[in-house]
Amino acid sequence: MNHAVHGWLIPAISYAIACVGSLLALRGTRWALLTEGRGRRNWLMFASFSLGFGIWSMHFIAMLGFTVSGVEIHYDVPLTALSLLVAVAVVGAGIFTVGYSRRPLGAVLVGGVFTGLGVAAMHYLGMAAMRLPGALSYDHLTVGISVAIAILAATAALWAALNIRGTLAVAAAAPVMGVAVCAMHYTGMAALSVHLDPGRDSVTGGVVALQFVFPLAVGFAAYVFASSLAFAVAPSKTAKRPPALAGRAAPLRR
């Protein structure tokens, strides 16, 4: 197996995508805490999609650099799409827990578990979508470590969303979250073993990884465009603080 067949280019791009998703999720959650009613719900949905789609994109861009010598890897499209939906839905459960809870510490812990499990579920569903002439197996201890990394990373990200104020602070937190997301991915990949079947020299069904490039590029471009619009309508730093944060002495600011 080779996890970086194209060198450091693919891992670097996937890391950048993870950072962008983390940045937008952190800002979206902060903006949600500056608003109430429908506005809060919309910003939490934006944060959920940003983190879920960002992590999912990071995973599948990283998979462009994964090869197994002598075989062509295909991916089951419905299962791959399901992994995206799971990522957004479970990550969203964690973010909404934080967004509507009046007990920040408990919300961060519960939301971190939900969000981390969503990241891990997305990764292993995506791996289950692989089709090759052989079987996959995993080292259970390393899988457990990867899930623990995902939960710790998600908990740290939600804590940052509640406590880190200011654009520069969030910009500094996002790369740290990006490192954690990539660490979870490559730890999960380290758990993988591939056992080829000598009686099979090809696999039918699914699509090769390169066929994901165009839809990923289009999807990411639309994502960036929508995010730009979101930045344009972001609440101002003078927006009213929600009741859940009313007791905090430090004002929220952009």
Short mmCIF file of C-alpha atoms in Angstrom, two decimals:
data_model
loop_
_atom_site.label_atom_id
_atom_site.label_comp_id
_atom_site.label_asym_id
_atom_site.label_seq_id
_atom_site.Cartn_x
_atom_site.Cartn_y
_atom_site.Cartn_z
CA MET A 1 0.00 0.00 0.00
CA ASN A 2 1.08 3.56 -0.70
CA HIS A 3 -0.69 6.39 1.13
CA ALA A 4 0.98 9.22 -0.81
CA VAL A 5 1.58 7.98 -4.33
CA HIS A 6 1.73 11.57 -5.63
CA GLY A 7 4.07 12.76 -2.90
CA TRP A 8 3.06 15.49 -0.45
CA LEU A 9 0.78 17.34 -2.89
CA ILE A 10 -2.41 15.39 -2.15
CA PRO A 11 -1.94 15.36 1.66
CA ALA A 12 -1.23 19.11 1.56
CA ILE A 13 -4.39 19.83 -0.44
CA SER A 14 -6.49 17.61 1.82
CA TYR A 15 -5.09 19.39 4.89
CA ALA A 16 -5.96 22.77 3.39
CA ILE A 17 -9.54 21.61 2.78
CA ALA A 18 -9.79 20.40 6.39
CA CYS A 19 -8.59 23.82 7.59
CA VAL A 20 -11.15 25.67 5.46
CA GLY A 21 -13.98 23.49 6.72
CA SER A 22 -12.85 23.93 10.32
CA LEU A 23 -12.53 27.70 9.94
CA LEU A 24 -16.03 28.09 8.51
CA ALA A 25 -17.52 25.75 11.10
CA LEU A 26 -15.93 27.71 13.95
CA ARG A 27 -17.10 31.04 12.56
CA GLY A 28 -20.57 29.68 11.80
CA THR A 29 -20.95 28.44 15.37
CA ARG A 30 -19.77 31.77 16.78
CA TRP A 31 -22.21 33.65 14.56
CA ALA A 32 -24.99 31.32 15.69
CA LEU A 33 -24.29 32.33 19.28
CA LEU A 34 -24.72 35.97 18.30
CA THR A 35 -28.22 35.40 16.95
CA GLU A 36 -31.52 33.92 18.04
CA GLY A 37 -34.45 32.10 16.47
CA ARG A 38 -34.23 31.18 12.80
CA GLY A 39 -30.92 32.95 12.40
CA ARG A 40 -29.25 30.72 14.98
CA ARG A 41 -30.67 27.60 13.35
CA ASN A 42 -29.42 28.68 9.93
CA TRP A 43 -25.92 29.43 11.18
CA LEU A 44 -25.74 26.10 12.98
CA MET A 45 -26.80 24.36 9.77
CA PHE A 46 -24.08 26.28 7.93
CA ALA A 47 -21.48 25.23 10.52
CA SER A 48 -22.64 21.60 10.39
CA PHE A 49 -22.38 21.42 6.62
CA SER A 50 -19.05 23.26 6.60
CA LEU A 51 -17.41 20.83 8.99
CA GLY A 52 -19.10 17.70 7.61
CA PHE A 53 -18.39 18.55 3.97
CA GLY A 54 -14.89 19.81 4.75
CA ILE A 55 -13.92 16.60 6.54
CA TRP A 56 -15.54 14.42 3.88
CA SER A 57 -13.71 16.31 1.12
CA MET A 58 -10.45 16.00 3.03
CA HIS A 59 -10.95 12.22 3.25
CA PHE A 60 -11.64 11.66 -0.43
CA ILE A 61 -8.96 14.01 -1.66
CA ALA A 62 -6.50 12.13 0.57
CA MET A 63 -7.75 8.85 -0.95
CA LEU A 64 -6.58 10.07 -4.37
CA GLY A 65 -3.09 9.37 -3.10
CA PHE A 66 -3.89 5.85 -1.83
CA THR A 67 -2.97 2.89 -4.00
CA VAL A 68 -2.50 -0.85 -3.66
CA SER A 69 0.21 -2.23 -5.92
CA GLY A 70 -1.08 -4.13 -8.91
CA VAL A 71 -4.81 -3.45 -8.48
CA GLU A 72 -7.27 -0.73 -9.39
CA ILE A 73 -9.46 0.53 -6.54
CA HIS A 74 -13.09 1.42 -7.22
CA TYR A 75 -15.59 3.14 -4.91
CA ASP A 76 -19.27 2.36 -4.45
CA VAL A 77 -21.07 5.62 -5.24
CA PRO A 78 -24.20 5.22 -3.04
CA LEU A 79 -22.12 4.24 -0.01
CA THR A 80 -19.73 7.11 -0.65
CA ALA A 81 -22.66 9.55 -0.79
CA LEU A 82 -24.06 8.01 2.40
CA SER A 83 -20.77 8.69 4.17
CA LEU A 84 -21.21 12.40 3.36
CA LEU A 85 -24.77 12.45 4.69
CA VAL A 86 -23.69 10.66 7.87
CA ALA A 87 -20.83 13.12 8.38
CA VAL A 88 -23.09 16.16 8.07
CA ALA A 89 -25.93 14.67 10.14
CA VAL A 90 -23.88 13.39 13.09
CA VAL A 91 -21.54 16.39 13.13
CA GLY A 92 -24.66 18.55 13.01
CA ALA A 93 -26.07 16.78 16.07
CA GLY A 94 -22.95 17.78 18.01
CA ILE A 95 -22.95 21.36 16.80
CA PHE A 96 -26.67 21.84 17.49
CA THR A 97 -26.13 20.44 20.99
CA VAL A 98 -23.63 23.21 21.65
CA GLY A 99 -25.70 25.86 19.89
CA TYR A 100 -28.83 25.35 21.99
CA SER A 101 -27.50 24.19 25.34
CA ARG A 102 -27.46 26.43 28.41
CA ARG A 103 -24.77 24.26 30.01
CA PRO A 104 -21.65 24.92 27.91
CA LEU A 105 -19.34 22.34 29.51
CA GLY A 106 -21.79 19.46 29.25
CA ALA A 107 -22.74 20.52 25.74
CA VAL A 108 -19.11 20.53 24.62
CA LEU A 109 -18.53 17.03 26.04
CA VAL A 110 -21.72 15.53 24.58
CA GLY A 111 -21.35 17.42 21.31
CA GLY A 112 -17.71 16.38 21.04
CA VAL A 113 -18.63 12.72 21.32
CA PHE A 114 -21.38 13.05 18.68
CA THR A 115 -19.18 15.06 16.32
CA GLY A 116 -16.16 12.78 16.76
CA LEU A 117 -18.23 9.67 16.13
CA GLY A 118 -19.62 11.37 13.01
CA VAL A 119 -16.10 11.98 11.72
CA ALA A 120 -15.09 8.38 12.45
CA ALA A 121 -18.29 6.98 10.91
CA MET A 122 -17.69 9.01 7.77
CA HIS A 123 -14.13 7.69 7.49
CA TYR A 124 -14.96 4.02 7.93
CA LEU A 125 -18.07 4.19 5.75
CA GLY A 126 -15.90 5.74 3.06
CA MET A 127 -13.42 2.89 3.47
CA ALA A 128 -16.26 0.35 3.29
CA ALA A 129 -17.11 1.84 -0.11
CA MET A 130 -13.79 0.61 -1.52
CA ARG A 131 -14.02 -2.17 -4.08
CA LEU A 132 -10.87 -4.16 -4.93
CA PRO A 133 -9.98 -7.81 -5.66
CA GLY A 134 -9.47 -8.79 -2.05
CA ALA A 135 -10.58 -8.06 1.50
CA LEU A 136 -9.94 -5.28 4.00
CA SER A 137 -9.20 -5.80 7.67
CA TYR A 138 -8.39 -3.43 10.53
CA ASP A 139 -6.28 -3.48 13.65
CA HIS A 140 -8.85 -2.88 16.40
CA LEU A 141 -6.48 -1.00 18.71
CA THR A 142 -5.46 1.46 16.00
CA VAL A 143 -9.12 1.94 15.02
CA GLY A 144 -9.88 2.76 18.65
CA ILE A 145 -7.05 5.30 18.71
CA SER A 146 -8.37 6.93 15.53
CA VAL A 147 -11.87 7.23 17.05
CA ALA A 148 -10.40 8.71 20.24
CA ILE A 149 -8.48 11.26 18.16
CA ALA A 150 -11.69 12.18 16.33
CA ILE A 151 -13.59 12.70 19.59
CA LEU A 152 -10.79 14.73 21.19
CA ALA A 153 -10.42 16.85 18.06
CA ALA A 154 -14.16 17.48 17.84
CA THR A 155 -14.38 18.36 21.54
CA ALA A 156 -11.49 20.79 21.18
CA ALA A 157 -13.13 22.36 18.11
CA LEU A 158 -16.44 22.88 19.91
CA TRP A 159 -14.66 24.31 22.94
CA ALA A 160 -12.85 26.69 20.60
CA ALA A 161 -16.15 27.70 18.99
CA LEU A 162 -17.53 28.67 22.40
CA ASN A 163 -14.45 30.30 23.87
CA ILE A 164 -12.20 31.67 21.12
CA ARG A 165 -13.16 35.17 20.07
CA GLY A 166 -11.83 37.26 17.22
CA THR A 167 -10.99 36.45 13.63
CA LEU A 168 -7.26 35.98 14.26
CA ALA A 169 -7.88 33.57 17.12
CA VAL A 170 -10.25 31.47 15.02
CA ALA A 171 -7.78 31.58 12.11
CA ALA A 172 -5.16 30.16 14.45
CA ALA A 173 -7.47 27.45 15.81
CA ALA A 174 -8.58 26.17 12.39
CA PRO A 175 -5.14 24.81 11.33
CA VAL A 176 -4.89 22.97 14.66
CA MET A 177 -8.27 21.37 13.98
CA GLY A 178 -7.05 20.56 10.45
CA VAL A 179 -4.04 18.72 11.90
CA ALA A 180 -6.33 16.73 14.20
CA VAL A 181 -8.67 15.77 11.34
CA CYS A 182 -5.75 14.62 9.18
CA ALA A 183 -4.25 12.75 12.15
CA MET A 184 -7.51 10.85 12.57
CA HIS A 185 -7.60 10.00 8.86
CA TYR A 186 -4.05 8.71 8.61
CA THR A 187 -4.30 6.85 11.92
CA GLY A 188 -7.38 5.12 10.51
CA MET A 189 -5.45 4.33 7.34
CA ALA A 190 -2.60 2.89 9.42
CA ALA A 191 -5.11 0.41 10.89
CA LEU A 192 -5.89 -0.94 7.41
CA SER A 193 -4.58 -4.17 5.93
CA VAL A 194 -5.43 -5.34 2.41
CA HIS A 195 -5.51 -9.06 1.61
CA LEU A 196 -5.58 -9.60 -2.15
CA ASP A 197 -7.34 -12.59 -3.70
CA PRO A 198 -4.99 -14.30 -6.20
CA GLY A 199 -8.01 -15.69 -8.05
CA ARG A 200 -9.31 -12.20 -8.89
CA ASP A 201 -7.39 -9.71 -10.99
CA SER A 202 -10.06 -7.04 -11.37
CA VAL A 203 -13.16 -5.63 -9.73
CA THR A 204 -16.46 -4.61 -11.28
CA GLY A 205 -18.82 -1.89 -10.15
CA GLY A 206 -18.17 1.51 -8.66
CA VAL A 207 -15.93 4.25 -10.02
CA VAL A 208 -12.23 4.99 -9.71
CA ALA A 209 -11.09 7.75 -7.36
CA LEU A 210 -10.19 10.14 -10.18
CA GLN A 211 -13.83 10.21 -11.25
CA PHE A 212 -14.60 11.99 -7.97
CA VAL A 213 -12.31 14.89 -8.89
CA PHE A 214 -14.77 16.79 -11.09
CA PRO A 215 -17.81 16.55 -8.76
CA LEU A 216 -15.56 17.39 -5.80
CA ALA A 217 -14.18 20.44 -7.61
CA VAL A 218 -17.67 21.63 -8.58
CA GLY A 219 -19.02 20.95 -5.10
CA PHE A 220 -16.14 22.74 -3.41
CA ALA A 221 -16.47 25.75 -5.74
CA ALA A 222 -20.18 26.00 -4.88
CA TYR A 223 -19.30 25.59 -1.21
CA VAL A 224 -16.77 28.46 -1.36
CA PHE A 225 -19.28 30.67 -3.20
CA ALA A 226 -22.02 29.97 -0.65
CA SER A 227 -19.57 30.60 2.18
CA SER A 228 -18.61 33.95 0.66
CA LEU A 229 -22.28 34.92 0.70
CA ALA A 230 -22.48 33.77 4.31
CA PHE A 231 -19.54 35.98 5.25
CA ALA A 232 -21.29 38.90 3.57
CA VAL A 233 -24.39 38.55 5.78
CA ALA A 234 -22.58 37.58 8.99
CA PRO A 235 -23.88 39.28 12.14
CA SER A 236 -21.97 42.29 13.35
CA LYS A 237 -19.99 42.31 16.58
CA THR A 238 -22.61 44.59 18.07
CA ALA A 239 -25.32 41.96 17.62
CA LYS A 240 -27.28 41.05 20.71
CA ARG A 241 -25.80 38.23 22.75
CA PRO A 242 -28.00 35.19 23.30
CA PRO A 243 -29.35 34.51 26.79
CA ALA A 244 -27.12 31.42 27.15
CA LEU A 245 -24.04 33.66 27.09
CA ALA A 246 -25.48 36.66 28.87
CA GLY A 247 -23.58 35.90 32.03
CA ARG A 248 -20.17 36.12 30.37
CA ALA A 249 -18.23 39.25 31.02
CA ALA A 250 -16.19 39.29 27.83
CA PRO A 251 -18.15 40.54 24.80
CA LEU A 252 -18.29 38.51 21.62
CA ARG A 253 -16.60 40.12 18.70
CA ARG A 254 -15.84 39.24 15.12
#
